[in-house]
PDB file of C-alpha atoms in Angstrom:
ATOM      1  CA  GLU A   1     199.195  76.985 -52.942  1.00  0.00           C
ATOM      2  CA  VAL A   2     200.246  74.673 -50.128  1.00  0.00           C
ATOM      3  CA  GLY A   3     204.001  75.049 -49.654  1.00  0.00           C
ATOM      4  CA  ASP A   4     204.090  78.722 -50.672  1.00  0.00           C
ATOM      5  CA  LYS A   5     205.998  81.163 -48.489  1.00  0.00           C
ATOM      6  CA  VAL A   6     203.946  84.041 -47.087  1.00  0.00           C
ATOM      7  CA  THR A   7     204.301  86.944 -44.683  1.00  0.00           C
ATOM      8  CA  VAL A   8     201.617  87.490 -42.045  1.00  0.00           C
ATOM      9  CA  LYS A   9     201.231  91.275 -42.373  1.00  0.00           C
ATOM     10  CA  ALA A  10     200.002  91.976 -38.835  1.00  0.00           C
ATOM     11  CA  LEU A  11     202.924  90.109 -37.265  1.00  0.00           C
ATOM     12  CA  ASN A  12     205.528  90.786 -39.960  1.00  0.00           C
ATOM     13  CA  THR A  13     206.367  87.091 -39.702  1.00  0.00           C
ATOM     14  CA  GLU A  14     207.242  84.700 -42.505  1.00  0.00           C
ATOM     15  CA  GLY A  15     205.731  81.233 -42.716  1.00  0.00           C
ATOM     16  CA  GLU A  16     204.677  78.465 -45.069  1.00  0.00           C
ATOM     17  CA  ILE A  17     201.140  77.522 -46.066  1.00  0.00           C
ATOM     18  CA  ILE A  18     200.303  74.004 -44.872  1.00  0.00           C
ATOM     19  CA  SER A  19     196.588  73.996 -45.726  1.00  0.00           C
ATOM     20  CA  LEU A  20     194.273  76.284 -47.594  1.00  0.00           C
ATOM     21  CA  THR A  21     190.546  77.017 -47.822  1.00  0.00           C
ATOM     22  CA  LYS A  22     188.660  79.565 -49.917  1.00  0.00           C
ATOM     23  CA  TYR A  23     189.044  82.307 -47.288  1.00  0.00           C
ATOM     24  CA  GLU A  24     191.916  81.389 -44.983  1.00  0.00           C
ATOM     25  CA  ALA A  25     195.173  79.484 -44.689  1.00  0.00           C
ATOM     26  CA  MET A  26     196.889  77.441 -41.991  1.00  0.00           C
ATOM     27  CA  ILE A  27     200.479  78.642 -41.768  1.00  0.00           C
ATOM     28  CA  ALA A  28     203.511  77.015 -40.150  1.00  0.00           C
ATOM     29  CA  VAL A  29     205.694  79.612 -38.459  1.00  0.00           C
ATOM     30  CA  GLY A  30     208.634  77.723 -36.987  1.00  0.00           C
ATOM     31  CA  ARG A  31     207.142  75.081 -34.686  1.00  0.00           C
ATOM     32  CA  LEU A  32     203.871  76.995 -34.364  1.00  0.00           C
ATOM     33  CA  GLN A  33     200.814  76.826 -36.588  1.00  0.00           C
ATOM     34  CA  MET A  34     198.379  79.670 -37.041  1.00  0.00           C
ATOM     35  CA  ARG A  35     195.249  80.400 -39.065  1.00  0.00           C
ATOM     36  CA  ALA A  36     195.048  83.659 -41.049  1.00  0.00           C
ATOM     37  CA  LYS A  37     192.653  85.210 -43.546  1.00  0.00           C
ATOM     38  CA  LEU A  38     194.044  85.308 -47.085  1.00  0.00           C
ATOM     39  CA  GLY A  39     193.764  89.111 -47.098  1.00  0.00           C
ATOM     40  CA  ASP A  40     196.115  89.281 -44.101  1.00  0.00           C
ATOM     41  CA  LEU A  41     198.882  87.515 -46.024  1.00  0.00           C
ATOM     42  CA  GLU A  42     201.523  88.793 -48.394  1.00  0.00           C
ATOM     43  CA  PHE A  43     202.431  86.079 -50.870  1.00  0.00           C
ATOM     44  CA  LYS A  44     206.065  85.698 -51.869  1.00  0.00           C
ATOM     45  CA  SER A  45     206.492  85.258 -55.600  1.00  0.00           C
ATOM     46  CA  ARG A  46     208.108  82.077 -56.825  1.00  0.00           C
ATOM     47  CA  PRO A  47     210.370  82.228 -59.897  1.00  0.00           C
ATOM     48  CA  LYS A  48     208.451  80.851 -62.893  1.00  0.00           C
ATOM     49  CA  ASP A  49     210.956  78.099 -63.628  1.00  0.00           C
ATOM     50  CA  GLU A  50     211.103  76.914 -60.023  1.00  0.00           C
ATOM     51  CA  GLU A  51     208.980  73.898 -59.302  1.00  0.00           C
ATOM     52  CA  PRO A  52     207.947  73.156 -55.722  1.00  0.00           C
ATOM     53  CA  GLN A  53     210.265  70.515 -54.336  1.00  0.00           C
ATOM     54  CA  MET A  54     209.984  68.193 -51.401  1.00  0.00           C
ATOM     55  CA  GLU A  55     212.523  69.017 -48.736  1.00  0.00           C
ATOM     56  CA  SER A  56     214.436  66.136 -47.276  1.00  0.00           C
ATOM     57  CA  THR A  57     216.496  66.152 -44.137  1.00  0.00           C
ATOM     58  CA  PRO A  58     219.133  63.465 -43.733  1.00  0.00           C
ATOM     59  CA  ILE A  59     218.543  61.561 -40.512  1.00  0.00           C
ATOM     60  CA  ASN A  60     222.127  62.104 -39.331  1.00  0.00           C
ATOM     61  CA  LYS A  61     221.654  65.885 -39.408  1.00  0.00           C
ATOM     62  CA  THR A  62     218.880  66.047 -36.824  1.00  0.00           C
ATOM     63  CA  ARG A  63     218.528  69.403 -35.124  1.00  0.00           C
ATOM     64  CA  SER A  64     218.998  69.383 -31.381  1.00  0.00           C
ATOM     65  CA  PRO A  65     215.600  69.710 -29.722  1.00  0.00           C
ATOM     66  CA  GLY A  66     217.057  71.348 -26.590  1.00  0.00           C
ATOM     67  CA  LEU A  67     217.353  69.906 -23.100  1.00  0.00           C
ATOM     68  CA  GLU A  68     213.764  70.533 -21.976  1.00  0.00           C
ATOM     69  CA  LEU A  69     210.251  69.876 -23.169  1.00  0.00           C
ATOM     70  CA  ASP A  70     207.566  71.908 -21.400  1.00  0.00           C
ATOM     71  CA  ILE A  71     204.147  70.271 -21.783  1.00  0.00           C
ATOM     72  CA  ARG A  72     202.447  71.805 -18.739  1.00  0.00           C
ATOM     73  CA  GLY A  73     198.743  72.339 -19.287  1.00  0.00           C
ATOM     74  CA  ARG A  74     198.510  69.972 -22.266  1.00  0.00           C
ATOM     75  CA  ARG A  75     195.954  67.197 -22.558  1.00  0.00           C
ATOM     76  CA  VAL A  76     197.443  63.728 -22.147  1.00  0.00           C
ATOM     77  CA  GLU A  77     197.162  62.829 -25.863  1.00  0.00           C
ATOM     78  CA  GLU A  78     198.700  66.118 -26.985  1.00  0.00           C
ATOM     79  CA  GLY A  79     201.481  65.918 -24.408  1.00  0.00           C
ATOM     80  CA  LEU A  80     202.344  62.334 -25.369  1.00  0.00           C
ATOM     81  CA  SER A  81     202.482  63.249 -29.054  1.00  0.00           C
ATOM     82  CA  GLU A  82     204.968  66.062 -28.331  1.00  0.00           C
ATOM     83  CA  LEU A  83     206.898  63.788 -25.962  1.00  0.00           C
ATOM     84  CA  THR A  84     207.344  61.075 -28.598  1.00  0.00           C
ATOM     85  CA  MET A  85     208.748  63.500 -31.179  1.00  0.00           C
ATOM     86  CA  PHE A  86     210.981  65.192 -28.596  1.00  0.00           C
ATOM     87  CA  ILE A  87     212.431  61.915 -27.258  1.00  0.00           C
ATOM     88  CA  ASP A  88     213.158  60.656 -30.787  1.00  0.00           C
ATOM     89  CA  GLN A  89     214.908  63.914 -31.729  1.00  0.00           C
ATOM     90  CA  ALA A  90     216.886  64.006 -28.485  1.00  0.00           C
ATOM     91  CA  PHE A  91     218.054  60.408 -28.950  1.00  0.00           C
ATOM     92  CA  LEU A  92     219.030  60.992 -32.591  1.00  0.00           C
ATOM     93  CA  SER A  93     220.902  64.141 -31.502  1.00  0.00           C
ATOM     94  CA  GLN A  94     222.867  61.918 -29.100  1.00  0.00           C
ATOM     95  CA  MET A  95     221.855  63.871 -26.020  1.00  0.00           C
ATOM     96  CA  PRO A  96     222.758  62.076 -22.779  1.00  0.00           C
ATOM     97  CA  TRP A  97     219.669  63.310 -20.900  1.00  0.00           C
ATOM     98  CA  VAL A  98     216.645  65.637 -21.119  1.00  0.00           C
ATOM     99  CA  ARG A  99     214.048  67.108 -18.765  1.00  0.00           C
ATOM    100  CA  ILE A 100     210.314  66.813 -19.287  1.00  0.00           C
ATOM    101  CA  ILE A 101     208.330  69.527 -17.497  1.00  0.00           C
ATOM    102  CA  HIS A 102     204.784  68.210 -17.090  1.00  0.00           C
ATOM    103  CA  GLY A 103     203.747  70.055 -13.941  1.00  0.00           C
ATOM    104  CA  LYS A 104     202.192  68.639 -10.793  1.00  0.00           C
ATOM    105  CA  GLY A 105     198.443  69.212 -11.321  1.00  0.00           C
ATOM    106  CA  THR A 106     196.240  66.128 -11.054  1.00  0.00           C
ATOM    107  CA  GLY A 107     199.118  63.820 -11.954  1.00  0.00           C
ATOM    108  CA  LYS A 108     197.457  62.364 -15.069  1.00  0.00           C
ATOM    109  CA  LEU A 109     200.018  63.853 -17.452  1.00  0.00           C
ATOM    110  CA  ARG A 110     202.959  62.870 -15.219  1.00  0.00           C
ATOM    111  CA  THR A 111     201.679  59.278 -14.979  1.00  0.00           C
ATOM    112  CA  ALA A 112     201.145  59.021 -18.749  1.00  0.00           C
ATOM    113  CA  VAL A 113     204.573  60.544 -19.493  1.00  0.00           C
ATOM    114  CA  ARG A 114     206.404  58.165 -17.164  1.00  0.00           C
ATOM    115  CA  LYS A 115     204.501  55.146 -18.490  1.00  0.00           C
ATOM    116  CA  ALA A 116     205.380  56.104 -22.082  1.00  0.00           C
ATOM    117  CA  LEU A 117     209.031  56.635 -21.135  1.00  0.00           C
ATOM    118  CA  LYS A 118     209.239  53.227 -19.419  1.00  0.00           C
ATOM    119  CA  ASN A 119     208.107  51.629 -22.689  1.00  0.00           C
ATOM    120  CA  ASN A 120     210.597  53.592 -24.833  1.00  0.00           C
ATOM    121  CA  LYS A 121     213.552  51.476 -26.005  1.00  0.00           C
ATOM    122  CA  HIS A 122     215.943  54.468 -26.016  1.00  0.00           C
ATOM    123  CA  VAL A 123     215.377  55.398 -22.362  1.00  0.00           C
ATOM    124  CA  THR A 124     217.708  53.997 -19.694  1.00  0.00           C
ATOM    125  CA  THR A 125     216.471  55.725 -16.542  1.00  0.00           C
ATOM    126  CA  ILE A 126     213.612  57.945 -15.457  1.00  0.00           C
ATOM    127  CA  GLU A 127     213.990  60.088 -12.339  1.00  0.00           C
ATOM    128  CA  GLU A 128     211.811  62.639 -10.601  1.00  0.00           C
ATOM    129  CA  GLY A 129     213.330  66.107 -10.641  1.00  0.00           C
ATOM    130  CA  LYS A 130     215.182  67.201  -7.527  1.00  0.00           C
ATOM    131  CA  ASP A 131     213.623  69.886  -5.309  1.00  0.00           C
ATOM    132  CA  GLY A 132     215.522  72.686  -7.099  1.00  0.00           C
ATOM    133  CA  GLU A 133     214.527  71.297 -10.527  1.00  0.00           C
ATOM    134  CA  GLY A 134     210.759  71.174 -10.032  1.00  0.00           C
ATOM    135  CA  GLY A 135     210.335  68.025  -7.948  1.00  0.00           C
ATOM    136  CA  ALA A 136     207.325  65.911  -8.940  1.00  0.00           C
ATOM    137  CA  GLY A 137     206.531  68.338 -11.771  1.00  0.00           C
ATOM    138  CA  VAL A 138     209.638  67.288 -13.708  1.00  0.00           C
ATOM    139  CA  THR A 139     210.939  63.979 -15.051  1.00  0.00           C
ATOM    140  CA  VAL A 140     214.627  63.599 -15.942  1.00  0.00           C
ATOM    141  CA  VAL A 141     215.249  61.091 -18.734  1.00  0.00           C
ATOM    142  CA  LYS A 142     218.601  59.421 -19.465  1.00  0.00           C
ATOM    143  CA  PHE A 143     219.267  57.620 -22.738  1.00  0.00           C
ATOM    144  CA  ASN A 144     221.018  54.438 -23.857  1.00  0.00           C
ATOM    145  CA  GLU A 145     224.304  54.883 -25.708  1.00  0.00           C
ATOM    146  CA  ASN A 146     223.516  55.215 -29.403  1.00  0.00           C
TER     147      ASN A 146
END
């Protein structure tokens, strides 16, 4: 069932089923998602009286997302989706600043990231990384006081 805890035998890694078909399951392992055949999974048994419950996380107990988000090599849409979640978590964690590593490449991702950051109400300043930080491949973001 969706929500069940499983172990991926080949990786000896525990995860949670997030979607299920007749032959395979999509499993969340930390922040990663992977697809595995049902035969490659070891299902954890749930006590009979335990009903699946929705987990809730109070907003004031947000986990720190870390100081950097590395989205090099991502498509613009995918990178912006990760950026939005990361910026929200960083702001709620009361971080003073973060670094976004988008790489230099064609510049499409950098342009989209900086445009999105300029339109974000939590962001005070956006600066290009210094030479020792990655230069044009990095954007340093500073937040409003929250």
